[in-house]
PDB file of C-alpha atoms in Angstrom:
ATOM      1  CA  UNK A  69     122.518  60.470  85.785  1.00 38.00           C
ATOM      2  CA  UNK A  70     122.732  59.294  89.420  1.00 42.00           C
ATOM      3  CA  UNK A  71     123.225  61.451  92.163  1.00 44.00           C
ATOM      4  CA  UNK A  72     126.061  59.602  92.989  1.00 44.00           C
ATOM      5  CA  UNK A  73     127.385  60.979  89.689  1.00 44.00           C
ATOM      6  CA  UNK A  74     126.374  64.216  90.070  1.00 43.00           C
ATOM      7  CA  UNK A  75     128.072  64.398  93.561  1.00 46.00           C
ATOM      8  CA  UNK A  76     130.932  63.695  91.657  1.00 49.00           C
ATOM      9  CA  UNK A  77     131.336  65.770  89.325  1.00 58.00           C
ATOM     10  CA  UNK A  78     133.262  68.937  89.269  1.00 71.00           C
ATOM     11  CA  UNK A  79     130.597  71.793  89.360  1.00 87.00           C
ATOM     12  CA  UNK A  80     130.537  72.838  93.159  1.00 84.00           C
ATOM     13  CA  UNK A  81     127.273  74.847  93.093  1.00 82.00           C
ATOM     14  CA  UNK A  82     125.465  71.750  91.992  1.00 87.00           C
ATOM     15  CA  UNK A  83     127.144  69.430  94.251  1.00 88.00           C
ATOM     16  CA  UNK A  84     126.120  71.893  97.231  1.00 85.00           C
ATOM     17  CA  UNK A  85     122.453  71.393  96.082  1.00 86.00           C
ATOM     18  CA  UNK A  86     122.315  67.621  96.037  1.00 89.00           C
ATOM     19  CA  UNK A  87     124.238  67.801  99.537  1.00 87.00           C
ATOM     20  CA  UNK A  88     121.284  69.880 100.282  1.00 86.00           C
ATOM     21  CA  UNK A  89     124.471  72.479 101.816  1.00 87.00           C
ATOM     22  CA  UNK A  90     122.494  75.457 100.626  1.00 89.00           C
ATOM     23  CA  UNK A  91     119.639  77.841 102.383  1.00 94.00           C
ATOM     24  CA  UNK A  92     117.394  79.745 100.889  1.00 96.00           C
ATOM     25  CA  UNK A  93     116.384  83.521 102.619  1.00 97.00           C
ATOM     26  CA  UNK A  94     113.860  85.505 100.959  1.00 98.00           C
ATOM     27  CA  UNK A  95     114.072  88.997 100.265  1.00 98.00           C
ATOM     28  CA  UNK A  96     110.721  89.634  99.258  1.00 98.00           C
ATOM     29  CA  UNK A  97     107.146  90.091 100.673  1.00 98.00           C
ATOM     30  CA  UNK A  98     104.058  87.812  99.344  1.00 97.00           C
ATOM     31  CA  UNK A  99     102.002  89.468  96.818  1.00 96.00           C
ATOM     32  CA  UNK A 100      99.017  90.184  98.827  1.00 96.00           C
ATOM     33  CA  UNK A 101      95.671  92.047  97.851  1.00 96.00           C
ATOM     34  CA  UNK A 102      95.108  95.003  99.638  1.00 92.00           C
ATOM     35  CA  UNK A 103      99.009  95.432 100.348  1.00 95.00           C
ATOM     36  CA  UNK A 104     100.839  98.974 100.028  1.00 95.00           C
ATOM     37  CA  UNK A 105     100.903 100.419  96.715  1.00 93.00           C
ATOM     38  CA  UNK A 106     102.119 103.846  95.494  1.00 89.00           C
ATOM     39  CA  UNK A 107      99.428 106.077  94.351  1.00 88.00           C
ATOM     40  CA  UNK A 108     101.468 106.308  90.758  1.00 88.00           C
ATOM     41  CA  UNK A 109     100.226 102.719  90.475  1.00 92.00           C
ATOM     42  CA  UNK A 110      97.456 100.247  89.805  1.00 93.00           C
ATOM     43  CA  UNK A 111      97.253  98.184  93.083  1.00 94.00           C
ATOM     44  CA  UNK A 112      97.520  93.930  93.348  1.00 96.00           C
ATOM     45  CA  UNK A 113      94.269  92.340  93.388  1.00 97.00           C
ATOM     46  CA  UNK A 114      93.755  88.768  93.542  1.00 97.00           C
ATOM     47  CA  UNK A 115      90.533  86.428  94.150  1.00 97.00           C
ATOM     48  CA  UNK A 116      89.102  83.110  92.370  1.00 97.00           C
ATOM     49  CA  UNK A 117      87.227  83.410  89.777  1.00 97.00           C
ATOM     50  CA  UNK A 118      86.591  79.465  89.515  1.00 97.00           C
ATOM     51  CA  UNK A 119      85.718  77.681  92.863  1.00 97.00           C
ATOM     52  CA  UNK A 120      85.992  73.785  93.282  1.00 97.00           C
ATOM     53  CA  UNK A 121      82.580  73.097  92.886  1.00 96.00           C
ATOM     54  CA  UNK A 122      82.074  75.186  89.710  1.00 96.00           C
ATOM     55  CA  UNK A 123      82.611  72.283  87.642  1.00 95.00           C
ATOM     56  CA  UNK A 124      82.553  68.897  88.571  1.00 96.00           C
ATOM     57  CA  UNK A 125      84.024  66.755  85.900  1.00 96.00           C
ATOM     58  CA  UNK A 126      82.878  63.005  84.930  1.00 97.00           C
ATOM     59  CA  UNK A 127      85.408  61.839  86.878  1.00 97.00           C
ATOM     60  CA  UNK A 128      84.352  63.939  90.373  1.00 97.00           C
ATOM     61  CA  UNK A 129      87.639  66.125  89.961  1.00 97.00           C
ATOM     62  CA  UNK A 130      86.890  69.499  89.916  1.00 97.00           C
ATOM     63  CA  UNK A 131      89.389  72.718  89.584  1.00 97.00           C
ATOM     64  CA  UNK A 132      89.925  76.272  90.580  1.00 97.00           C
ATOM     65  CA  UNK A 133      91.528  78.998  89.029  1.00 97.00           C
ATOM     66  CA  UNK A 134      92.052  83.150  90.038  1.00 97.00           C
ATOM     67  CA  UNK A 135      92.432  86.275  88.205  1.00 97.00           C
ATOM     68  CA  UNK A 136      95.361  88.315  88.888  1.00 97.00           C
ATOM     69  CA  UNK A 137      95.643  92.572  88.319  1.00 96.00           C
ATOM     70  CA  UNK A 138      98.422  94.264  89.055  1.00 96.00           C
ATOM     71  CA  UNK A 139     101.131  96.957  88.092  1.00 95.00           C
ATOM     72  CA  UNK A 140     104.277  96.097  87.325  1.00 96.00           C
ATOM     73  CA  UNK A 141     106.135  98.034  90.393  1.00 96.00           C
ATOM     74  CA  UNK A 142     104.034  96.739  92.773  1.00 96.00           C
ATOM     75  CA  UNK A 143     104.645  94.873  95.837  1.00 97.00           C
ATOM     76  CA  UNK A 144     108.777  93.212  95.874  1.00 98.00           C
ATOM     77  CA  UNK A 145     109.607  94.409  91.704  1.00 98.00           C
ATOM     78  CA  UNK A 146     112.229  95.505  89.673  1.00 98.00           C
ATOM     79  CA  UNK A 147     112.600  98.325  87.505  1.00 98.00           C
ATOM     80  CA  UNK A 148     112.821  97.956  83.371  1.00 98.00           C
ATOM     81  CA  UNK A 149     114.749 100.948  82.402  1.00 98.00           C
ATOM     82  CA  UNK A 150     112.128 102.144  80.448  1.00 98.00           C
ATOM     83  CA  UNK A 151     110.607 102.869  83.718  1.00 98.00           C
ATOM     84  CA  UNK A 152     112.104 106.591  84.143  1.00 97.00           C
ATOM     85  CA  UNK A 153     113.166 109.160  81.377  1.00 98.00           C
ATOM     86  CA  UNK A 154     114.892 112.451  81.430  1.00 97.00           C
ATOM     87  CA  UNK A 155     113.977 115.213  79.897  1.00 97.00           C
ATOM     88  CA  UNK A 156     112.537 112.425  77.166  1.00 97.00           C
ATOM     89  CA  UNK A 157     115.372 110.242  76.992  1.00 98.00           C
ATOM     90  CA  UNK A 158     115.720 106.884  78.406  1.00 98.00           C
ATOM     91  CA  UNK A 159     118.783 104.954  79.538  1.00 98.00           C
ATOM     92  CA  UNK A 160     121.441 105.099  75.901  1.00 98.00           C
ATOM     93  CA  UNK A 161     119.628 108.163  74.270  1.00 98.00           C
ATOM     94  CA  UNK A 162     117.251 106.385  73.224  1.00 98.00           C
ATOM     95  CA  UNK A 163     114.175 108.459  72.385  1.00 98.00           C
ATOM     96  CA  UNK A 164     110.801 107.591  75.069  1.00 98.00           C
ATOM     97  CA  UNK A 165     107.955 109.074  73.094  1.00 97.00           C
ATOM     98  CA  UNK A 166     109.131 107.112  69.990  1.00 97.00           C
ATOM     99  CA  UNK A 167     110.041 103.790  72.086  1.00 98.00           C
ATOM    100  CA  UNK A 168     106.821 103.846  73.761  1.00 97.00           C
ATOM    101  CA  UNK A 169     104.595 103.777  70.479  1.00 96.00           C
ATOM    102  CA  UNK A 170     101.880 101.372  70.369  1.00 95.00           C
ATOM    103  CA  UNK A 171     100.807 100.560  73.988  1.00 96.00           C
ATOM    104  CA  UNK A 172     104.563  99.239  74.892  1.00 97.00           C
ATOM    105  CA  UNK A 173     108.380 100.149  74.744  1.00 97.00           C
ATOM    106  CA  UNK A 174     110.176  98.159  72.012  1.00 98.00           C
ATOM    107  CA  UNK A 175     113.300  99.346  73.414  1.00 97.00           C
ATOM    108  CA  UNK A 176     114.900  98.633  76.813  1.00 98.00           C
ATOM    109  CA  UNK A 177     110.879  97.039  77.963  1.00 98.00           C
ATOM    110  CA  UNK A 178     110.608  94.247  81.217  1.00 98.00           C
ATOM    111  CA  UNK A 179     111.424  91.418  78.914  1.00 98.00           C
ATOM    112  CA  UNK A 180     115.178  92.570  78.646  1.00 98.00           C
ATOM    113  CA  UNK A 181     115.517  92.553  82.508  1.00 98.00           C
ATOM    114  CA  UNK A 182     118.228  90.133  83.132  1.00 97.00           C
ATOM    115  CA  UNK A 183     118.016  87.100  85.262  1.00 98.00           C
ATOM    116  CA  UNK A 184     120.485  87.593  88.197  1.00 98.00           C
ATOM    117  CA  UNK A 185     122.512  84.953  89.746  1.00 97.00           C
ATOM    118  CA  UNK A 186     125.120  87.660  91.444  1.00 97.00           C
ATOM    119  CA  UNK A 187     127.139  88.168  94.012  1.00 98.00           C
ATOM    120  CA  UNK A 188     124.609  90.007  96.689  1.00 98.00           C
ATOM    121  CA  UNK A 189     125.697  92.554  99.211  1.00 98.00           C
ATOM    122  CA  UNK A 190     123.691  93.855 102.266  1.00 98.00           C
ATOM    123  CA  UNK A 191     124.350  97.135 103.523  1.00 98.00           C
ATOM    124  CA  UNK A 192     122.674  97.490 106.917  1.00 98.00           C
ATOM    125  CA  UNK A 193     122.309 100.810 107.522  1.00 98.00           C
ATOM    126  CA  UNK A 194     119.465 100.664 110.214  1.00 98.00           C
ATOM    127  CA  UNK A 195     121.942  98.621 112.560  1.00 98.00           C
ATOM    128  CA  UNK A 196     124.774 100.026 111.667  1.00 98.00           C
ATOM    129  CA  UNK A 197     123.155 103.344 113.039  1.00 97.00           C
ATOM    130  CA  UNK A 198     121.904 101.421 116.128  1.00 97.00           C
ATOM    131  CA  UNK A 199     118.149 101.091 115.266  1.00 98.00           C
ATOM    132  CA  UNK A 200     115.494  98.823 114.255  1.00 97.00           C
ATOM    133  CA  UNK A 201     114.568 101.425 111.447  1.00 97.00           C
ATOM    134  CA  UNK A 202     115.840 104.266 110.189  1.00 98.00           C
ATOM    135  CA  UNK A 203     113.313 107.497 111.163  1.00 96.00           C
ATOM    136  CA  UNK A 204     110.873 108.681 108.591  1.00 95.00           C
ATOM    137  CA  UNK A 205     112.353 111.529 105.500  1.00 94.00           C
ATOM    138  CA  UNK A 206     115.835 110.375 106.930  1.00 96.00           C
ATOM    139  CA  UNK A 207     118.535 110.856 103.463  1.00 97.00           C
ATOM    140  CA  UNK A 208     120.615 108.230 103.314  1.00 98.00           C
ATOM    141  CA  UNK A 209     123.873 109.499 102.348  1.00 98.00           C
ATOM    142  CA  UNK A 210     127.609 107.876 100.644  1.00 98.00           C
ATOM    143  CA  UNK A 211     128.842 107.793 104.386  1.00 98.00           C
ATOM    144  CA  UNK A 212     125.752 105.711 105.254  1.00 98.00           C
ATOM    145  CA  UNK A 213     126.468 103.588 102.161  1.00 98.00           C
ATOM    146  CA  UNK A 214     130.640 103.559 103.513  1.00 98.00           C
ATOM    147  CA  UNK A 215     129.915 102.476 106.697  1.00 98.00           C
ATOM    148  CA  UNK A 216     127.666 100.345 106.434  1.00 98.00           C
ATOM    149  CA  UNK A 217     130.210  98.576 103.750  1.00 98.00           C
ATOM    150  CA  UNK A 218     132.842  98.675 106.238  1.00 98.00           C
ATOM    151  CA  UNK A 219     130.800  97.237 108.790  1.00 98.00           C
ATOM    152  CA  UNK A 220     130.143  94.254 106.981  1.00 98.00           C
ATOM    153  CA  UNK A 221     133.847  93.622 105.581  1.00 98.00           C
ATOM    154  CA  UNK A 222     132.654  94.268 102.039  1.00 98.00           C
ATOM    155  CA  UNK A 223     132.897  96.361  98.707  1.00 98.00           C
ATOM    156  CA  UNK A 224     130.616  96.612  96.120  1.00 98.00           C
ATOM    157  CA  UNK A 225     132.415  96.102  92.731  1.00 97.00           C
ATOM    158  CA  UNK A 226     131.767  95.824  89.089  1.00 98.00           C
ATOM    159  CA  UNK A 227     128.025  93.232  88.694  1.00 98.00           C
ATOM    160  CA  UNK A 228     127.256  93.007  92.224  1.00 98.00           C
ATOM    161  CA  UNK A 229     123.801  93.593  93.135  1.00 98.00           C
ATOM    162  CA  UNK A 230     123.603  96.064  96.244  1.00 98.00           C
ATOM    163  CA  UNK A 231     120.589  95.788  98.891  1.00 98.00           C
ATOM    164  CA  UNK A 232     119.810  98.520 101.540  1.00 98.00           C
ATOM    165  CA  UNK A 233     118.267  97.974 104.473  1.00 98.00           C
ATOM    166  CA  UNK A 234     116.683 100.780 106.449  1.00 98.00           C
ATOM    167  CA  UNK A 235     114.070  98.791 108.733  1.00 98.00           C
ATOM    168  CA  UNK A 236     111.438 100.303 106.835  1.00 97.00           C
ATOM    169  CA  UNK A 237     109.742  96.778 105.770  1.00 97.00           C
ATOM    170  CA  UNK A 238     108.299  96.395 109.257  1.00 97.00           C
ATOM    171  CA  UNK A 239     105.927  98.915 108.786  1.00 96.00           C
ATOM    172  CA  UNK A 240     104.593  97.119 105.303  1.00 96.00           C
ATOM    173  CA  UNK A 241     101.766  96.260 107.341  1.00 94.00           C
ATOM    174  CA  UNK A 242     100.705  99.739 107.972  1.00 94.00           C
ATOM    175  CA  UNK A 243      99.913 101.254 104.888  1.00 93.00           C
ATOM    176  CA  UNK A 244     100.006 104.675 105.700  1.00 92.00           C
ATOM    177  CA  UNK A 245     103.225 104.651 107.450  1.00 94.00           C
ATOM    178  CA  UNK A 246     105.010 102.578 104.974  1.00 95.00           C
ATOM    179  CA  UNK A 247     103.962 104.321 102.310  1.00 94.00           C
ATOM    180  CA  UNK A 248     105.209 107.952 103.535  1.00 92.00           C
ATOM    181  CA  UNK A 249     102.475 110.568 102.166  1.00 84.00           C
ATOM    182  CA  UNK A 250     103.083 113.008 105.107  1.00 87.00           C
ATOM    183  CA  UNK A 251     106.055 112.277 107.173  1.00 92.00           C
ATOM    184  CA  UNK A 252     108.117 110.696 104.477  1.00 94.00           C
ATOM    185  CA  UNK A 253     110.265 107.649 103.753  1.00 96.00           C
ATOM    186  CA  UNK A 254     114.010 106.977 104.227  1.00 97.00           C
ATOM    187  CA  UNK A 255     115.687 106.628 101.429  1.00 97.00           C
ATOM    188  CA  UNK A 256     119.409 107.100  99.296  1.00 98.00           C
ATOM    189  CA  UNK A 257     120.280 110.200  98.186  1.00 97.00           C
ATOM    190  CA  UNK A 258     121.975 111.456  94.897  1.00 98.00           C
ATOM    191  CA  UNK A 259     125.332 111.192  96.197  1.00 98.00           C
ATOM    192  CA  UNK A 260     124.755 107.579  97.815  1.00 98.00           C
ATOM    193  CA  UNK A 261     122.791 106.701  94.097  1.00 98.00           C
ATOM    194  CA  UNK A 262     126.208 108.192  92.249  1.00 98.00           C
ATOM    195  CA  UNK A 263     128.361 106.152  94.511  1.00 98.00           C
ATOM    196  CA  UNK A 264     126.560 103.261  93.528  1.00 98.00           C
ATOM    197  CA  UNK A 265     126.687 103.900  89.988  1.00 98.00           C
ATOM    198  CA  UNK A 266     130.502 104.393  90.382  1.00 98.00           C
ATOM    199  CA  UNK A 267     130.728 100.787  91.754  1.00 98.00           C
ATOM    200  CA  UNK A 268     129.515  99.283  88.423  1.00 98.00           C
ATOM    201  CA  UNK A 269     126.629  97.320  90.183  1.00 98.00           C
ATOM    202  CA  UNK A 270     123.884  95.790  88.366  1.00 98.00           C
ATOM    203  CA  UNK A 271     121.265  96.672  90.523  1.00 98.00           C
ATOM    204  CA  UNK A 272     120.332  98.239  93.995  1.00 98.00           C
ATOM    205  CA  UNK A 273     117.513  97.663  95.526  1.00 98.00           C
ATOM    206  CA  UNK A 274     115.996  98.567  99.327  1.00 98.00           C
ATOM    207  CA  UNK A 275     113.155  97.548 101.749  1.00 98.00           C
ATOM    208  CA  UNK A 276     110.980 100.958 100.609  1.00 97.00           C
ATOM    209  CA  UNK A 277     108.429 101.858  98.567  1.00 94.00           C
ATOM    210  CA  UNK A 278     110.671 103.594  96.134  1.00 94.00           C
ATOM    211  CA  UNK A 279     114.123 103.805  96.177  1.00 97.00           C
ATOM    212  CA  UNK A 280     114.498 107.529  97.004  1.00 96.00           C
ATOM    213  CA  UNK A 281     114.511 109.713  99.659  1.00 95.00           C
ATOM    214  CA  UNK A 282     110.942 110.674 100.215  1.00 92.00           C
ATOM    215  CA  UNK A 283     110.942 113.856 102.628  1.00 92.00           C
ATOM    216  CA  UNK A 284     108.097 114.594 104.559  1.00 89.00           C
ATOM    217  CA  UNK A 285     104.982 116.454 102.448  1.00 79.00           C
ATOM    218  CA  UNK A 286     107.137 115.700  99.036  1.00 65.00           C
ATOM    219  CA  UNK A 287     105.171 111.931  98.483  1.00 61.00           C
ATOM    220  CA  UNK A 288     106.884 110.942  95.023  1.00 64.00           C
ATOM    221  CA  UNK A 289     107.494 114.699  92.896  1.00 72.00           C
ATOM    222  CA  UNK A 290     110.908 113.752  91.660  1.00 85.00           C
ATOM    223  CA  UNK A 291     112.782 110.916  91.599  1.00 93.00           C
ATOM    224  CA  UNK A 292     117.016 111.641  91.152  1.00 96.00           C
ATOM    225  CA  UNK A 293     118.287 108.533  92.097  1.00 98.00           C
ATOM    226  CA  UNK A 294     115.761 106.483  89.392  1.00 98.00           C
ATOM    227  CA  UNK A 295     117.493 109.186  86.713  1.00 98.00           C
ATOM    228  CA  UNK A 296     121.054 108.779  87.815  1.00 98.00           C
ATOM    229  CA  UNK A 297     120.638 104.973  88.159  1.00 98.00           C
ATOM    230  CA  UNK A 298     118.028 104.142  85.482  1.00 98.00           C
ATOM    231  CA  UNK A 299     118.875 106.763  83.151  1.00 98.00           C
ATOM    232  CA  UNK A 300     121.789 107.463  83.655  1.00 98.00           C
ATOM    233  CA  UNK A 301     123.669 104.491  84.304  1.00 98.00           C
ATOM    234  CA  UNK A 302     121.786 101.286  82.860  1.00 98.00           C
ATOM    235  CA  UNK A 303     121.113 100.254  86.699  1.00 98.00           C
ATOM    236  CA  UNK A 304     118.380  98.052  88.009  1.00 98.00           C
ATOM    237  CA  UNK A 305     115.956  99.105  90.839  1.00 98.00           C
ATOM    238  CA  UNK A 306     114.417  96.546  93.200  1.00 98.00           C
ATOM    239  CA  UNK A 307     111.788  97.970  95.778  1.00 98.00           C
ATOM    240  CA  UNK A 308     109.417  97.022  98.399  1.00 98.00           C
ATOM    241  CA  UNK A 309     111.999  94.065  99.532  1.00 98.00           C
ATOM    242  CA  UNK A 310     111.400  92.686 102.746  1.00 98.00           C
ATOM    243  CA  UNK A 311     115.276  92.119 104.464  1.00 98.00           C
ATOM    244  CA  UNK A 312     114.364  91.885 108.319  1.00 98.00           C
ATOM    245  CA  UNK A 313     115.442  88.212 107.714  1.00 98.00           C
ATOM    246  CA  UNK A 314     118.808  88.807 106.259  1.00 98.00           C
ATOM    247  CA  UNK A 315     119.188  91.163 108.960  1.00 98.00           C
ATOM    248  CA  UNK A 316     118.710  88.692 111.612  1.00 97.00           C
ATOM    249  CA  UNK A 317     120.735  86.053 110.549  1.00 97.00           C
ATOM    250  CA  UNK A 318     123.556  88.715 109.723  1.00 96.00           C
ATOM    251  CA  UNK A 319     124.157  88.240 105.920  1.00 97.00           C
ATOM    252  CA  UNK A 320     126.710  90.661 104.349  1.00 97.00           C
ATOM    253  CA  UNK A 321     128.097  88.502 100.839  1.00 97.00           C
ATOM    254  CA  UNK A 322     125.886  86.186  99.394  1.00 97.00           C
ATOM    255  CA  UNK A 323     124.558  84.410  96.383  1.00 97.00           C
ATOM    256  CA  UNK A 324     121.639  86.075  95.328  1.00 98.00           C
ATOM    257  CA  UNK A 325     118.754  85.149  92.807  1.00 98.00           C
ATOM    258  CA  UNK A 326     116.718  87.037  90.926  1.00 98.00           C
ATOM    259  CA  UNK A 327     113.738  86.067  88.422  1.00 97.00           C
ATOM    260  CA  UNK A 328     111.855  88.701  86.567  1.00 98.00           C
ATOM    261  CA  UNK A 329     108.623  87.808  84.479  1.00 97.00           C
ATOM    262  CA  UNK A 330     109.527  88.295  80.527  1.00 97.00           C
ATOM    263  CA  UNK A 331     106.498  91.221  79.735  1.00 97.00           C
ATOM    264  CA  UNK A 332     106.999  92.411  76.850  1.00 98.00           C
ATOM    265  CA  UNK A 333     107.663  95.933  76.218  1.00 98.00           C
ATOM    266  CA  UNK A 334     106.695  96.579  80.233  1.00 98.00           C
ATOM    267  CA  UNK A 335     108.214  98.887  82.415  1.00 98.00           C
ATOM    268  CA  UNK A 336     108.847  96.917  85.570  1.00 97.00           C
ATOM    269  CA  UNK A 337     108.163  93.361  86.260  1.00 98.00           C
ATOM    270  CA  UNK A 338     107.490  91.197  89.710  1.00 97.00           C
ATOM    271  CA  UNK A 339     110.101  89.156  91.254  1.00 98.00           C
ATOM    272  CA  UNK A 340     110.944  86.447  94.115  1.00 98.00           C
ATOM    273  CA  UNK A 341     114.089  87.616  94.823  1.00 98.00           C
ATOM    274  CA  UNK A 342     116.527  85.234  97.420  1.00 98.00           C
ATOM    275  CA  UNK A 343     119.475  84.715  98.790  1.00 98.00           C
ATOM    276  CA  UNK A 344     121.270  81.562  99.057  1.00 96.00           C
ATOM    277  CA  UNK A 345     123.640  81.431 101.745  1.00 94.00           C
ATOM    278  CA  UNK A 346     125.863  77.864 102.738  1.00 89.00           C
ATOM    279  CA  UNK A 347     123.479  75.785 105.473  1.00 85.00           C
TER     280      UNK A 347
END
């Protein structure tokens, strides 16, 4: 097939390709050792454990390789929804002490996280509000969600995948402050997490550590909006996203992408989520 064909031909999304008529934003930080983690979690370590050098083949080629140990909700991730029960049930009923038998979930685990090629909304809270970032323990309530919506001519509907951005991800390079222990994190509330759910989204996701309001002192001792959206509702978390770039270039709608890693009977996976916008 030429690309003279393929220009052709009637599927728009590939012809914009070819054309090269797309961009490509990421939403996502680099997987970096030594980058925030929650406590709850194992953090990301990286380093080589073969060097060029090592081995020198016959041929003077020679090859490195690394060793990789993470979580699976750290750095940019998305939740399985195994990741959160409720008074022991997960997401359908379904039992988690029996699910989780054997080392990993054989119901609802990170391999049945679907790919997402959605219809992506930003809600910009943080400049809706008239800041770079929201303050620290700040709730993020339905109104916040509304007008934030409004400002950017949109509504969520049924499949959309819904992104919030409170500012937060400029601090990812500050541990301490990102991460919230003592003055807290910004974050949806219940009522924003039910309005949400009401929508019929997919997923949510924001640029914090967890996708809850984190009040100052509290750290991570419940989490309501992973039961009402996990458990509750069949809905998809995605934290730690990085959407300072979105931001700037003022994306509202847009086509967004989203790749989780297949682990079997895991309860979160990570991801190199983007948006593809017309160039």
């Amino acid at each position: 097939m030429t690309e003279q064909t393929v220009t052709a031909g009637p599927d728009a999304l590939l012809n914009a390709v070819v054309d090269n008529e797309t961009d490509i934003i990421e939403l996502g930080h680099p997987h970096t050792t030594g980058m925030p983690c929650s406590p709850n979690h194992p953090g990301f370590r990286m380093t080589l454990i073969r060097r060029h050098g090592d081995m020198v083949r016959p041929d003077g080629g020679s090859a490195s390789n690394e060793i990789i140990v993470t979580g699976g909700h750290v750095g940019t991730h998305v939740d399985a929804l195994s990741h959160v029960s409720h008074e022991g049930k997960l997401h359908g009923g379904i039992d988690a002490q029996e699910a989780q038998r054997g080392g990993r979930f054989s119901q609802l685990g990170a391999e049945s996280i679907p790919f997402l090629l959605r219809r992506g909304l930003l809600l910009d809270v943080a400049r809706v509000r008239g800041v770079d970032a929201l303050d620290a323990g700040r709730a993020i309530t339905e109104q916040d969600l509304r007008d934030a919506a409004d400002a950017a001519g949109v509504t969520p509907r049924r499949g959309d995948v819904v992104l919030i951005r409170t500012g937060w991800a400029r601090h990812f390079d500050d541990p301490q402050r990102y991460l919230g222990q003592q003055d807290g994190v910004p974050g949806a509330d219940v009522g924003a997490g039910r309005w949400l759910a009401a929508a019929g989204v997919v997923a949510a996701g924001a640029d914090t550590t967890a996708f809850e309001h984190i009040p100052a002192g509290k750290g991570h001792s419940v989490l309501p909006v992973h039961r009402v959206l996990l458990v509750e509702n069949g809905i998809h978390i995605i934290e730690h996203l990085n959407l300072e770039e979105a931001s700037r270039r003022g994306l509202t709608e847009f086509t967004f992408v989203m790749a989780p890693l297949r682990i079997t009977g895991g309860t979160g996976s990570p991801i190199r989520p983007v948006a593809v916008v017309a160039a």
